[in-house]
PDB file of C-alpha atoms in Angstrom:
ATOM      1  CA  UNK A   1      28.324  -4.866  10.365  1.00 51.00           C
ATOM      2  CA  UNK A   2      25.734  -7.006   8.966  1.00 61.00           C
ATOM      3  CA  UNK A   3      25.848  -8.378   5.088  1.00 57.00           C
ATOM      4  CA  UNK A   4      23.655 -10.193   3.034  1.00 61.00           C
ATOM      5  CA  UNK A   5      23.546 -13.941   3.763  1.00 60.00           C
ATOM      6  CA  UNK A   6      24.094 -16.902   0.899  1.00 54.00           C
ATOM      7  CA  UNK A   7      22.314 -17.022  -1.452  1.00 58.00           C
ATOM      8  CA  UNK A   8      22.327 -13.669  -1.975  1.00 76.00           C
ATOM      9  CA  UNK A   9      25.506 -12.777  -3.771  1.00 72.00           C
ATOM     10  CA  UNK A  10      24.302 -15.271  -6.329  1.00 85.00           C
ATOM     11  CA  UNK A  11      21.274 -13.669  -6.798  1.00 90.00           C
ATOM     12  CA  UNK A  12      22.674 -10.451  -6.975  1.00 91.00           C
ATOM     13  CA  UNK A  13      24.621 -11.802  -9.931  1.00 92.00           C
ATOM     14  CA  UNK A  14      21.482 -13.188 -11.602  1.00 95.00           C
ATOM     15  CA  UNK A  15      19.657  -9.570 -11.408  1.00 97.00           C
ATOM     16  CA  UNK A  16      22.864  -8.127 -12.796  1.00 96.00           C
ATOM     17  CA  UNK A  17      22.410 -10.388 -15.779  1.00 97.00           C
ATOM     18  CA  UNK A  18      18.877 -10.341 -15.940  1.00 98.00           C
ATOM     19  CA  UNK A  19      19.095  -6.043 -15.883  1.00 98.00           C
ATOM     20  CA  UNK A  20      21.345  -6.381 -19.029  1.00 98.00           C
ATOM     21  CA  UNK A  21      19.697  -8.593 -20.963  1.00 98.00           C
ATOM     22  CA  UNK A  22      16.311  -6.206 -20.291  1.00 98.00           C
ATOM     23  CA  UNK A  23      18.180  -3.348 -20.913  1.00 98.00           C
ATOM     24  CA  UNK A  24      19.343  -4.276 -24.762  1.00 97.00           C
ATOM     25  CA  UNK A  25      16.656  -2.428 -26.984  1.00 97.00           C
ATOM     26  CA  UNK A  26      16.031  -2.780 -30.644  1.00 95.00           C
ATOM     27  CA  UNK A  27      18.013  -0.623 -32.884  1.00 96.00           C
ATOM     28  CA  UNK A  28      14.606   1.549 -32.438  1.00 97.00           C
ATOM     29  CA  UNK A  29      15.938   3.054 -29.755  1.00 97.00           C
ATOM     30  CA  UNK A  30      18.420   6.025 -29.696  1.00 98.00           C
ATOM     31  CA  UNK A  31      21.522   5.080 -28.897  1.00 98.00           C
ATOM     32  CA  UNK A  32      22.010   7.641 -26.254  1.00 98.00           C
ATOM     33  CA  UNK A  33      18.965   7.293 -24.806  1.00 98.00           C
ATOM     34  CA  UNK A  34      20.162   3.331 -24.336  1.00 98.00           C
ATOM     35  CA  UNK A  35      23.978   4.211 -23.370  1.00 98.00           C
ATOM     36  CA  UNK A  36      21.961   7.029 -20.496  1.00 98.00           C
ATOM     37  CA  UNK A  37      19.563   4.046 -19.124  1.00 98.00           C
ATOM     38  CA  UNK A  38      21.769   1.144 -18.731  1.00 98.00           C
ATOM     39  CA  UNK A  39      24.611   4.065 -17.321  1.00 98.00           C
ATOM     40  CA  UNK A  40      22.434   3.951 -14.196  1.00 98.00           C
ATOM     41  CA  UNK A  41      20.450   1.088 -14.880  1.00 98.00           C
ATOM     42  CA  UNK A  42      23.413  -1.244 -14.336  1.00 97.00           C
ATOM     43  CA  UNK A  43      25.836   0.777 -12.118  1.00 96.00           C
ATOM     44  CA  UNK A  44      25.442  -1.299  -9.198  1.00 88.00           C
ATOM     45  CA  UNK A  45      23.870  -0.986  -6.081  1.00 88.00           C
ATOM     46  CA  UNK A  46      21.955  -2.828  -2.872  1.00 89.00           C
ATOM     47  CA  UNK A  47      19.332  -4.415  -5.520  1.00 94.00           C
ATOM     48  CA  UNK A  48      17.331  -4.715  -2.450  1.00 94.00           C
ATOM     49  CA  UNK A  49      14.165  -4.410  -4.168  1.00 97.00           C
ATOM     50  CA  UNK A  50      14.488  -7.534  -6.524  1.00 97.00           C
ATOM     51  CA  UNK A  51      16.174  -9.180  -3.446  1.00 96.00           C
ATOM     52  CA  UNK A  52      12.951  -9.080  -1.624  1.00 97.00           C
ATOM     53  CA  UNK A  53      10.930  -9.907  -4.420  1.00 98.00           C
ATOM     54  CA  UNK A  54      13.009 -13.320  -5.066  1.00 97.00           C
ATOM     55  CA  UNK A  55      12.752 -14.054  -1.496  1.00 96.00           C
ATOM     56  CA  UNK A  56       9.651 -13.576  -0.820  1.00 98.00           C
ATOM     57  CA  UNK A  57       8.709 -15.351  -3.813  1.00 98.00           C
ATOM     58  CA  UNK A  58      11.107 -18.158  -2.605  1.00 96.00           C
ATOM     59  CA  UNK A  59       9.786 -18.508   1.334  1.00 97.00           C
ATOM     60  CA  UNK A  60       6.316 -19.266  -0.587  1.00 97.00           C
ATOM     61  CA  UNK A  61       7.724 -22.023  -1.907  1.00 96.00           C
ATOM     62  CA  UNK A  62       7.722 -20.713  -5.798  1.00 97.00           C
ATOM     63  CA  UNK A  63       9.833 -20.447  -8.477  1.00 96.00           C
ATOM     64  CA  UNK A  64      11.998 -17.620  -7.641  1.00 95.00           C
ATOM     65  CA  UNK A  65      13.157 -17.690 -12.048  1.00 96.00           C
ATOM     66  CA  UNK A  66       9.926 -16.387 -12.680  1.00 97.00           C
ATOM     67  CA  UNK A  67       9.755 -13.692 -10.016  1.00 98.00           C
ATOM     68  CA  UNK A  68      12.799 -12.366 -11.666  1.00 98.00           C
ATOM     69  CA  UNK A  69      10.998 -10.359 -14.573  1.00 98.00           C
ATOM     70  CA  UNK A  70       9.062  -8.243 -11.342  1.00 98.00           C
ATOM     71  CA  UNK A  71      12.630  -8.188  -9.445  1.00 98.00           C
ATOM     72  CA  UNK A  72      13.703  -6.113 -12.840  1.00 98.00           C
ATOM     73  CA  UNK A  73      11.032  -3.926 -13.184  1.00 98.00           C
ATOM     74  CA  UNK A  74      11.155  -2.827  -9.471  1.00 98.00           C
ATOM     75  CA  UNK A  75      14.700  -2.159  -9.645  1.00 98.00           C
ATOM     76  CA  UNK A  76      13.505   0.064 -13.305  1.00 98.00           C
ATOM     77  CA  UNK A  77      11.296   2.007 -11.262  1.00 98.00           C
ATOM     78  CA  UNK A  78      13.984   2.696  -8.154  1.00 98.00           C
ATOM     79  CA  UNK A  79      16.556   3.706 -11.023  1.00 98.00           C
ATOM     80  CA  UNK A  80      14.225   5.943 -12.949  1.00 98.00           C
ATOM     81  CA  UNK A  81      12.878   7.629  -9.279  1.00 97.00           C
ATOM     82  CA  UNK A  82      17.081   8.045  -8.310  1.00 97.00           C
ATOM     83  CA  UNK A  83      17.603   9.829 -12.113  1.00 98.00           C
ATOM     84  CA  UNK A  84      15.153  12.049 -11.790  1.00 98.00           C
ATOM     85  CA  UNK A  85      15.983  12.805  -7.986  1.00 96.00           C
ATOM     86  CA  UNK A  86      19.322  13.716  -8.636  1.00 96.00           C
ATOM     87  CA  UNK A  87      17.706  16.964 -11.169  1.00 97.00           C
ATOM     88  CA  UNK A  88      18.751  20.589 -10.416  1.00 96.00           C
ATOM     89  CA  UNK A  89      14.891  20.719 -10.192  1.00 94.00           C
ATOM     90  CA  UNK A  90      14.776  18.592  -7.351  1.00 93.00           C
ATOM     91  CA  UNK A  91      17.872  17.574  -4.838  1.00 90.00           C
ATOM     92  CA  UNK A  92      20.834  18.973  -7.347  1.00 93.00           C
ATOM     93  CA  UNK A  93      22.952  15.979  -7.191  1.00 93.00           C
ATOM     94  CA  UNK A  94      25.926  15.760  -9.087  1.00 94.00           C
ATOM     95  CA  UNK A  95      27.247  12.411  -7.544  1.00 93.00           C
ATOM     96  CA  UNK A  96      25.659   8.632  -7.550  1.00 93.00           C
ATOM     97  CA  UNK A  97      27.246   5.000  -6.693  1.00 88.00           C
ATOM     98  CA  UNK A  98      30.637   6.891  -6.779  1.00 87.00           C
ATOM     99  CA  UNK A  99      29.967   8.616 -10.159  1.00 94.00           C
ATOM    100  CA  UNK A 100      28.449  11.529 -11.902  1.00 97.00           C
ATOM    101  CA  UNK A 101      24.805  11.286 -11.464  1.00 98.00           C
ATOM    102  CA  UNK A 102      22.944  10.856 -14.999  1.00 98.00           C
ATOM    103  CA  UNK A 103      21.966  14.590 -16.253  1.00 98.00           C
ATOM    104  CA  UNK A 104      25.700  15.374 -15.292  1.00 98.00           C
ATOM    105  CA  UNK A 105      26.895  12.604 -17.699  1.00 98.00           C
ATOM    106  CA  UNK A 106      24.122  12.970 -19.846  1.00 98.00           C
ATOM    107  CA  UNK A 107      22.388  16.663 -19.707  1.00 98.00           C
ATOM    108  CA  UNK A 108      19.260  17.311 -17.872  1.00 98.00           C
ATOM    109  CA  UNK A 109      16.774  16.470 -21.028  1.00 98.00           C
ATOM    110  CA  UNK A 110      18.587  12.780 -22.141  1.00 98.00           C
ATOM    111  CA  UNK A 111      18.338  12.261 -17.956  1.00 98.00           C
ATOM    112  CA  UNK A 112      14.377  13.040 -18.059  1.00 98.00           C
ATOM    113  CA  UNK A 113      13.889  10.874 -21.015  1.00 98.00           C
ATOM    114  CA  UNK A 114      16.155   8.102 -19.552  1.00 98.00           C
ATOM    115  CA  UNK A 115      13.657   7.846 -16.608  1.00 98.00           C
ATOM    116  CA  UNK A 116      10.665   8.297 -18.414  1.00 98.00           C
ATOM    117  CA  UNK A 117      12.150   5.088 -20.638  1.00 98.00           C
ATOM    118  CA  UNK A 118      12.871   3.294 -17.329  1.00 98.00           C
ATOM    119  CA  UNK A 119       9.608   4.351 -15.483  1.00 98.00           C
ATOM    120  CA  UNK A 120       7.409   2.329 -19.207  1.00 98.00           C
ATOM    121  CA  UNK A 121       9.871  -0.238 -20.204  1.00 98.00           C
ATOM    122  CA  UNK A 122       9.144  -1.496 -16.398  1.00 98.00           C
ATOM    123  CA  UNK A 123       5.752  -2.133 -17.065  1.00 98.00           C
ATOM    124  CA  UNK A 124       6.182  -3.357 -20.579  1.00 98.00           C
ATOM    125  CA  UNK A 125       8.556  -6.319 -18.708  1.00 98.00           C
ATOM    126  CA  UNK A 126       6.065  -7.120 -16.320  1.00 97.00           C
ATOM    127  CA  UNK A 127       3.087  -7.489 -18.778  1.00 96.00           C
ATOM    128  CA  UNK A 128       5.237  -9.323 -21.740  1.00 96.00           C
ATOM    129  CA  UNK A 129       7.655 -11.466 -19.174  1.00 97.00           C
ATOM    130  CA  UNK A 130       5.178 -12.974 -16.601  1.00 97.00           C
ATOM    131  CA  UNK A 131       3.864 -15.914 -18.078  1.00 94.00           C
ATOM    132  CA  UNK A 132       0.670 -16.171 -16.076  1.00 97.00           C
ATOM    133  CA  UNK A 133      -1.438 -13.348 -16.702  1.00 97.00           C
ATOM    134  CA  UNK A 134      -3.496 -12.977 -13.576  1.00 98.00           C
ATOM    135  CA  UNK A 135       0.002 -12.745 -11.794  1.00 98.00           C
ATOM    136  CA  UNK A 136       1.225  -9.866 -14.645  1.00 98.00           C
ATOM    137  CA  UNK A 137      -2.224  -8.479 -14.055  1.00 98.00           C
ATOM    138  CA  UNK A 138      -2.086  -8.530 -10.123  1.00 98.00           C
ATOM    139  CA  UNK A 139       2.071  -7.034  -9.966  1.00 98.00           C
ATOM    140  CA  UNK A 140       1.363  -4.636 -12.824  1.00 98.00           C
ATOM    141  CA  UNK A 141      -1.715  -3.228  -9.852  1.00 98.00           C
ATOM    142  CA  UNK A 142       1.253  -3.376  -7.624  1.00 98.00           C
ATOM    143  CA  UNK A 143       3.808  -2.040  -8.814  1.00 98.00           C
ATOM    144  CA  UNK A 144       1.913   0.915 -10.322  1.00 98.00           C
ATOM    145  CA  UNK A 145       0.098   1.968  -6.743  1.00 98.00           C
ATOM    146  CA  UNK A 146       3.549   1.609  -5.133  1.00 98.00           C
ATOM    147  CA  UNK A 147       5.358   3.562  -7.646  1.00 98.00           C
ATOM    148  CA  UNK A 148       2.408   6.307  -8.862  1.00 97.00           C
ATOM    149  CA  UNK A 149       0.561   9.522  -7.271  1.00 96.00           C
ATOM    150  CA  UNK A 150      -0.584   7.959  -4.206  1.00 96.00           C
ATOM    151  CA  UNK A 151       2.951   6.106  -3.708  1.00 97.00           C
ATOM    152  CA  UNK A 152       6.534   7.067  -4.543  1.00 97.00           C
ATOM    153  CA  UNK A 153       5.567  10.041  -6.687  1.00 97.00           C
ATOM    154  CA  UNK A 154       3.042  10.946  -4.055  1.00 96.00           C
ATOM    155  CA  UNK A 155       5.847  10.505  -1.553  1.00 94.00           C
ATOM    156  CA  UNK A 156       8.231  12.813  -2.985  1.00 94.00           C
ATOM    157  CA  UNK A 157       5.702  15.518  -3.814  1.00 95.00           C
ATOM    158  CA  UNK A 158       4.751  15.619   0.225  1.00 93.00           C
ATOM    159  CA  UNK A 159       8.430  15.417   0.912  1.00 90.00           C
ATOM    160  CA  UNK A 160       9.475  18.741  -1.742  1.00 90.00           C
ATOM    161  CA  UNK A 161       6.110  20.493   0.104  1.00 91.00           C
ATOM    162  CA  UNK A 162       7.683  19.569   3.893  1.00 89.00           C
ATOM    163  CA  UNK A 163      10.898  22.005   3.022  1.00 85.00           C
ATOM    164  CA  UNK A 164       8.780  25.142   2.682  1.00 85.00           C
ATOM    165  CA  UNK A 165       5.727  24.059   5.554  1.00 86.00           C
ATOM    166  CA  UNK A 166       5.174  25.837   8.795  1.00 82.00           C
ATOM    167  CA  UNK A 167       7.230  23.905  11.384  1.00 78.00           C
ATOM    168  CA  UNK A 168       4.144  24.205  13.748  1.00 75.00           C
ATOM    169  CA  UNK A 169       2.425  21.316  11.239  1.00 84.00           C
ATOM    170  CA  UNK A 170       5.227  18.851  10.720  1.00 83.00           C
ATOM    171  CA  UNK A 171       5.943  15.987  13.281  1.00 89.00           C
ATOM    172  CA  UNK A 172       6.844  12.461  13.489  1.00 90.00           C
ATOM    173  CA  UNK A 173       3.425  11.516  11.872  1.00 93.00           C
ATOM    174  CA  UNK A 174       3.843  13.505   9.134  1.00 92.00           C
ATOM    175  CA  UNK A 175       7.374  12.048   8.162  1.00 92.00           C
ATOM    176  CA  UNK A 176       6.254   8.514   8.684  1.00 93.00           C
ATOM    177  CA  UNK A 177       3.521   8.985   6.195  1.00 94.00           C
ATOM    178  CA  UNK A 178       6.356  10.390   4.056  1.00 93.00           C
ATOM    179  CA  UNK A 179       8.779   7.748   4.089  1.00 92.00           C
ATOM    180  CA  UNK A 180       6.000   5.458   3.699  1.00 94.00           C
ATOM    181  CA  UNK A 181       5.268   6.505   0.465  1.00 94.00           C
ATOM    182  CA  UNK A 182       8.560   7.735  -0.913  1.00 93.00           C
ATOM    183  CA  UNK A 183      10.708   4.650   0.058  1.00 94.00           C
ATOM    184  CA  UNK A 184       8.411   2.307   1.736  1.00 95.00           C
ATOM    185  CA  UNK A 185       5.519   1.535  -0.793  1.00 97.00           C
ATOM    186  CA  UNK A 186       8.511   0.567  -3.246  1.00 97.00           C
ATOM    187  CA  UNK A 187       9.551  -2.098  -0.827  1.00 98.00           C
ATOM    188  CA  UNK A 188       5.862  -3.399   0.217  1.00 98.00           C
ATOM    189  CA  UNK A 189       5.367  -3.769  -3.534  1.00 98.00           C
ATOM    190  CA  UNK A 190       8.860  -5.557  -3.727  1.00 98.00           C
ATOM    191  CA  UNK A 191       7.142  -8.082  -0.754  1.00 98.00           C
ATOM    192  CA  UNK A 192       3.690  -8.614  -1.987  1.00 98.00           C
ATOM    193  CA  UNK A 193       5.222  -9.030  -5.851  1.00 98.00           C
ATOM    194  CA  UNK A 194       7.381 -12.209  -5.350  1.00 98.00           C
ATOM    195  CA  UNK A 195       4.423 -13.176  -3.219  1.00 98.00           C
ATOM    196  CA  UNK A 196       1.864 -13.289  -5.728  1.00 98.00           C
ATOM    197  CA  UNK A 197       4.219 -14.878  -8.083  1.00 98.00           C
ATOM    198  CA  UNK A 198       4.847 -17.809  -5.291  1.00 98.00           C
ATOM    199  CA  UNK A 199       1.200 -18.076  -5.021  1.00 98.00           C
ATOM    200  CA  UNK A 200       1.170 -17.462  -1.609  1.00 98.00           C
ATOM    201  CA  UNK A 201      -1.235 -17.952   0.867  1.00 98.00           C
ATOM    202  CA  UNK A 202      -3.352 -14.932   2.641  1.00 98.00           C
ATOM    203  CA  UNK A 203      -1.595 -15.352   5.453  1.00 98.00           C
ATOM    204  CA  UNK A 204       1.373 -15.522   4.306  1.00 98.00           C
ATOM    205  CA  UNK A 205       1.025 -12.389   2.216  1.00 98.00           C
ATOM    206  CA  UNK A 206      -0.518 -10.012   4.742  1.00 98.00           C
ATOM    207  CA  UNK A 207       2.944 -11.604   7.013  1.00 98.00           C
ATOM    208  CA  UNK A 208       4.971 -10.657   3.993  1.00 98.00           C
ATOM    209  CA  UNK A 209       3.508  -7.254   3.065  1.00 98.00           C
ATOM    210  CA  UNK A 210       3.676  -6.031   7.017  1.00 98.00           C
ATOM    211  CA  UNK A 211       7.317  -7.341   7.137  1.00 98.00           C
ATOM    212  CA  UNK A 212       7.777  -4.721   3.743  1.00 98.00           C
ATOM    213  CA  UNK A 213       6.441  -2.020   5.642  1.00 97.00           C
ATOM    214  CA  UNK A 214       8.762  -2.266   8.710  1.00 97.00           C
ATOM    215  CA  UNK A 215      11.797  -2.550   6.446  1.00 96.00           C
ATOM    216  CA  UNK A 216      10.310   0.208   4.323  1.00 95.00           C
ATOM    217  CA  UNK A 217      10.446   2.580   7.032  1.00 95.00           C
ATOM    218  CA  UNK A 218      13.708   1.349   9.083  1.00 95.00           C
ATOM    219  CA  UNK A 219      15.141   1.575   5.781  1.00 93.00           C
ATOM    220  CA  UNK A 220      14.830   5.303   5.373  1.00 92.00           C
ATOM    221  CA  UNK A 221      15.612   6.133   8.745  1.00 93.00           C
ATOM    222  CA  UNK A 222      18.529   4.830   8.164  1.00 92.00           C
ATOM    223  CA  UNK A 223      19.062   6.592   5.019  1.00 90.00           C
ATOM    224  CA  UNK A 224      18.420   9.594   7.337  1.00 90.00           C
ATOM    225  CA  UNK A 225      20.848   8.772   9.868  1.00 92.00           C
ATOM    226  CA  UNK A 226      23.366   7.840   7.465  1.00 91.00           C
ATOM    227  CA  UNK A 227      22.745  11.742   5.490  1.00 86.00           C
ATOM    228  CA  UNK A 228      24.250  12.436   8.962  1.00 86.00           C
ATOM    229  CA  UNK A 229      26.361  10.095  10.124  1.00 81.00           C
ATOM    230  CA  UNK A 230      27.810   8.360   6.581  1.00 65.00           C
ATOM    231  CA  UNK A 231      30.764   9.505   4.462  1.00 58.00           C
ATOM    232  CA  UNK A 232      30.728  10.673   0.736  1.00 58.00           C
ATOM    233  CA  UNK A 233      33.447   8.058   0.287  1.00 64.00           C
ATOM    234  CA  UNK A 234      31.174   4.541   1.455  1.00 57.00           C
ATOM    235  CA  UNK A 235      28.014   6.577   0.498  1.00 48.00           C
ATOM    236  CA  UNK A 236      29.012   6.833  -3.044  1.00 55.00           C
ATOM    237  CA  UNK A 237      26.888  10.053  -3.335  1.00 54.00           C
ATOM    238  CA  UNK A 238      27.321  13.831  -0.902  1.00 64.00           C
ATOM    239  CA  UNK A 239      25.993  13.703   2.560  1.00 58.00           C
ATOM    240  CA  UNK A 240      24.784  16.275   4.682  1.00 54.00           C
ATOM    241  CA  UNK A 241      22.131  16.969   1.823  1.00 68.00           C
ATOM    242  CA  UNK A 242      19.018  16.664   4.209  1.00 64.00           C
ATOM    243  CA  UNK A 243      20.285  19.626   6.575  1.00 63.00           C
ATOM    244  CA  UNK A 244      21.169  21.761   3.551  1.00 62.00           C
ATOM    245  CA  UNK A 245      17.786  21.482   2.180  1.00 62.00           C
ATOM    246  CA  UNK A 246      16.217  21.795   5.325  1.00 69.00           C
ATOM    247  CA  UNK A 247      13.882  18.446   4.812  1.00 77.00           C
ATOM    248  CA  UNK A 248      12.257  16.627   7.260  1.00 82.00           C
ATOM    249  CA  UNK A 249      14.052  13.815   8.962  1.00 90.00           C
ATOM    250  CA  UNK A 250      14.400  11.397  11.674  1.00 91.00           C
ATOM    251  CA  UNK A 251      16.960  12.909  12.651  1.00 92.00           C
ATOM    252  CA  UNK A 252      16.152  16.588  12.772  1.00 88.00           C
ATOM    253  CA  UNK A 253      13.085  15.472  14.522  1.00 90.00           C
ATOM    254  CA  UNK A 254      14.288  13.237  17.360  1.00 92.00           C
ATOM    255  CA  UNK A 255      18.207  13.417  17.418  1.00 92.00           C
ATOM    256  CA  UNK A 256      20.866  10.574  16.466  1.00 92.00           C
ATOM    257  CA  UNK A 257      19.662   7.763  19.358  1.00 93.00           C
ATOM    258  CA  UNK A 258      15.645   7.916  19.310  1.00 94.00           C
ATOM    259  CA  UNK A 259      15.754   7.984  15.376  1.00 92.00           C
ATOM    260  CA  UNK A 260      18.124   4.581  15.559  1.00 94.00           C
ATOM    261  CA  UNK A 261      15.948   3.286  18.607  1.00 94.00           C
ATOM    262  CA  UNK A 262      13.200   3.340  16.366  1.00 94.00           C
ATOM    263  CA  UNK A 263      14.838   1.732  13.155  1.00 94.00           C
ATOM    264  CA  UNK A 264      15.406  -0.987  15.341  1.00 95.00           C
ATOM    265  CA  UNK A 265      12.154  -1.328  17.019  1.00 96.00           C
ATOM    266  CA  UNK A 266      11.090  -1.791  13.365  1.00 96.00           C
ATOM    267  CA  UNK A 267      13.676  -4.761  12.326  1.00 96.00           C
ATOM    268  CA  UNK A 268      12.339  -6.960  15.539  1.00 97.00           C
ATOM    269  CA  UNK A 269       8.631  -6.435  14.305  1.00 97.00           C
ATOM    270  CA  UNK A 270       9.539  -7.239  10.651  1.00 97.00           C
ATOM    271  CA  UNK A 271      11.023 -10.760  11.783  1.00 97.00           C
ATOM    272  CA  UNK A 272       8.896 -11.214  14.182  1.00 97.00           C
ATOM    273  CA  UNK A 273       5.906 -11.548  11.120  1.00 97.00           C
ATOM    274  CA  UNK A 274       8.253 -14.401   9.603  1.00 97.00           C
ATOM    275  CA  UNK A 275       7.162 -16.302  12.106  1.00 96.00           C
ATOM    276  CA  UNK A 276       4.759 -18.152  10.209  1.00 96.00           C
ATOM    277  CA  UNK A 277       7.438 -19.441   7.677  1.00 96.00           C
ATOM    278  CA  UNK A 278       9.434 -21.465  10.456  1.00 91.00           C
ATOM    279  CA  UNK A 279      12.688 -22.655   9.638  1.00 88.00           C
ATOM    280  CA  UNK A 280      13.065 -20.409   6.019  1.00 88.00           C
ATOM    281  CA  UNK A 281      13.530 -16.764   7.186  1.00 94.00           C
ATOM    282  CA  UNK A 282      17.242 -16.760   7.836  1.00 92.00           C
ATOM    283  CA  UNK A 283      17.965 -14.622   4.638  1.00 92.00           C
ATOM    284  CA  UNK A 284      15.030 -12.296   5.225  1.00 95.00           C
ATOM    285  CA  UNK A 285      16.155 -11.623   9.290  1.00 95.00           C
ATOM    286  CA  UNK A 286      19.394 -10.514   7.777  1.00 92.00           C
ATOM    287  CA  UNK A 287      18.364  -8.357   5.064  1.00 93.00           C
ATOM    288  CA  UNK A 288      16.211  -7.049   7.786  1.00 94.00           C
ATOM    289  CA  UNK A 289      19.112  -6.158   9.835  1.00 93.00           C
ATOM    290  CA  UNK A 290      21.313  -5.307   7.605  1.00 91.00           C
ATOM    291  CA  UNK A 291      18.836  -2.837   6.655  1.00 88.00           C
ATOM    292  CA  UNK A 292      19.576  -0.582   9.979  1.00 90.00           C
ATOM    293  CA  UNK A 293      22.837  -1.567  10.524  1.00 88.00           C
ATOM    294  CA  UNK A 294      24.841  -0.738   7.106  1.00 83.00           C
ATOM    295  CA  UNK A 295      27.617   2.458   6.474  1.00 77.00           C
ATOM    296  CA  UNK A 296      25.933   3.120   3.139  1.00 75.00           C
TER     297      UNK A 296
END
């Protein structure tokens, strides 16, 4: 089984303080609203997403303290897109990271709200944290393509639409261009931010953005695999979900094998563009594998 590498569990422990700290609003703010946020906000998880911005930022030689304000703001948006997931309205989930899901703790409308507040406040952190403005300027573009109508939201439209389509018109295509946007873009975004905020080369960011969209994609086919293969227990949230809701998946498409063939076809051309960063991609080659190979 494959882990995260050093430096990484420090890290993880500077986004956990850094998510408090952005998550303690002025008394202007309803206190349930706050207690709903920072419920999911800071209930743990991967953090992959600010992971790969600090590193990426960091493997451009930057200052990987001032990609932190993007690293929490792309970890806002993946919180806000998992609360509203979870609604009746869209996969019913009543389990998260081992507990209730947020309108189950909360109610539905204190849940909606909580993501709406997530989904601003990240963009608020990015403009009023990021000292230089052309880099707020360039990850606030970012981050909103990745995360709006064309991206995540985009993604998760096409993916709601692919449980009621014609099974003639769905194929492997299709579902790549649907994990692209739902989970993918997300992770690009996470890639090209810490980039930008290392002031990386061209080079270096088309390497950077290309190794995002491998991991982007092996990442949710593993997420598929695991709907399948995982346990509620290490999962910390129901499995089997996919079948029950008849969406489209790896999985369903290919079988078990091909679908993990492919994952891993994806890892070795995601470190394979790290190859112009000799000698400093250690940590990314094993978030990259660790990305196909994990039990949750």
């Amino acid at each position: 089984m494959h882990v995260f590498p050093a430096p990484i569990p420090e890290w993880r422990s500077q986004i956990e303080q850094a998510l408090d700290h952005a998550s303690k609003f002025s008394a202007d703010c309803p206190p349930r609203l706050q207690e709903s946020i920072r419920y999911s906000l800071l209930a743990g998880g991967k953090r992959l997403r600010p992971l790969l911005a600090l590193l990426s930022c960091e493997i451009c030689g930057g200052d990987v303290s001032r990609a932190m304000p993007a690293a929490c703001a792309l970890e806002m948006i993946h919180t806000y897109s998992l609360i509203h997931d979870d609604l009746p309205a869209m996969d019913d989930d009543d389990l998260r990271r081992g507990r209730p899901t947020n309108h189950v703790q909360f109610g539905e409308a204190t849940a909606i709200l909580a993501g709406d507040g997530l989904l601003t406040h990240a963009f608020f952190w990015l403009a009023s944290r990021i000292n230089d403005p052309q880099q707020a300027v360039a990850c606030t573009r970012e981050l909103a393509i990745a995360s709006g109508i064309t991206g995540m939201v985009g993604g998760q439209q096409a993916d709601l639409e692919a449980e009621t389509a014609e099974a003639s018109t769905l194929n492997v295509n299709v579902l790549k261009e649907i994990h692209r946007r739902k989970t993918g873009c997300l992770i690009r975004c996470a890639m090209r931010m810490g980039a930008i905020i290392g002031n990386a080369t061209s080079a270096q960011l088309d390497a950077l953005t290309y190794y995002g969209e491998c991991i982007g994609l092996a990442f949710q086919i593993a997420d598929d695999l695991l709907d399948v293969t995982g346990t509620a227990e290490k999962m910390g949230k129901q499995v089997a979900k996919d079948t029950q809701h008849k969406k489209l998946t790896f999985p369903s498409l290919l079988g078990v094998e091909v679908s993990q063939s492919q994952a891993e076809q994806l890892v070795q051309e995601a470190i394979s563009a790290l190859r112009i960063f000799p000698g400093k991609t250690a940590a990314l080659e094993a978030i990259a594998l660790y990305s196909v190979f994990r039990d949750h």
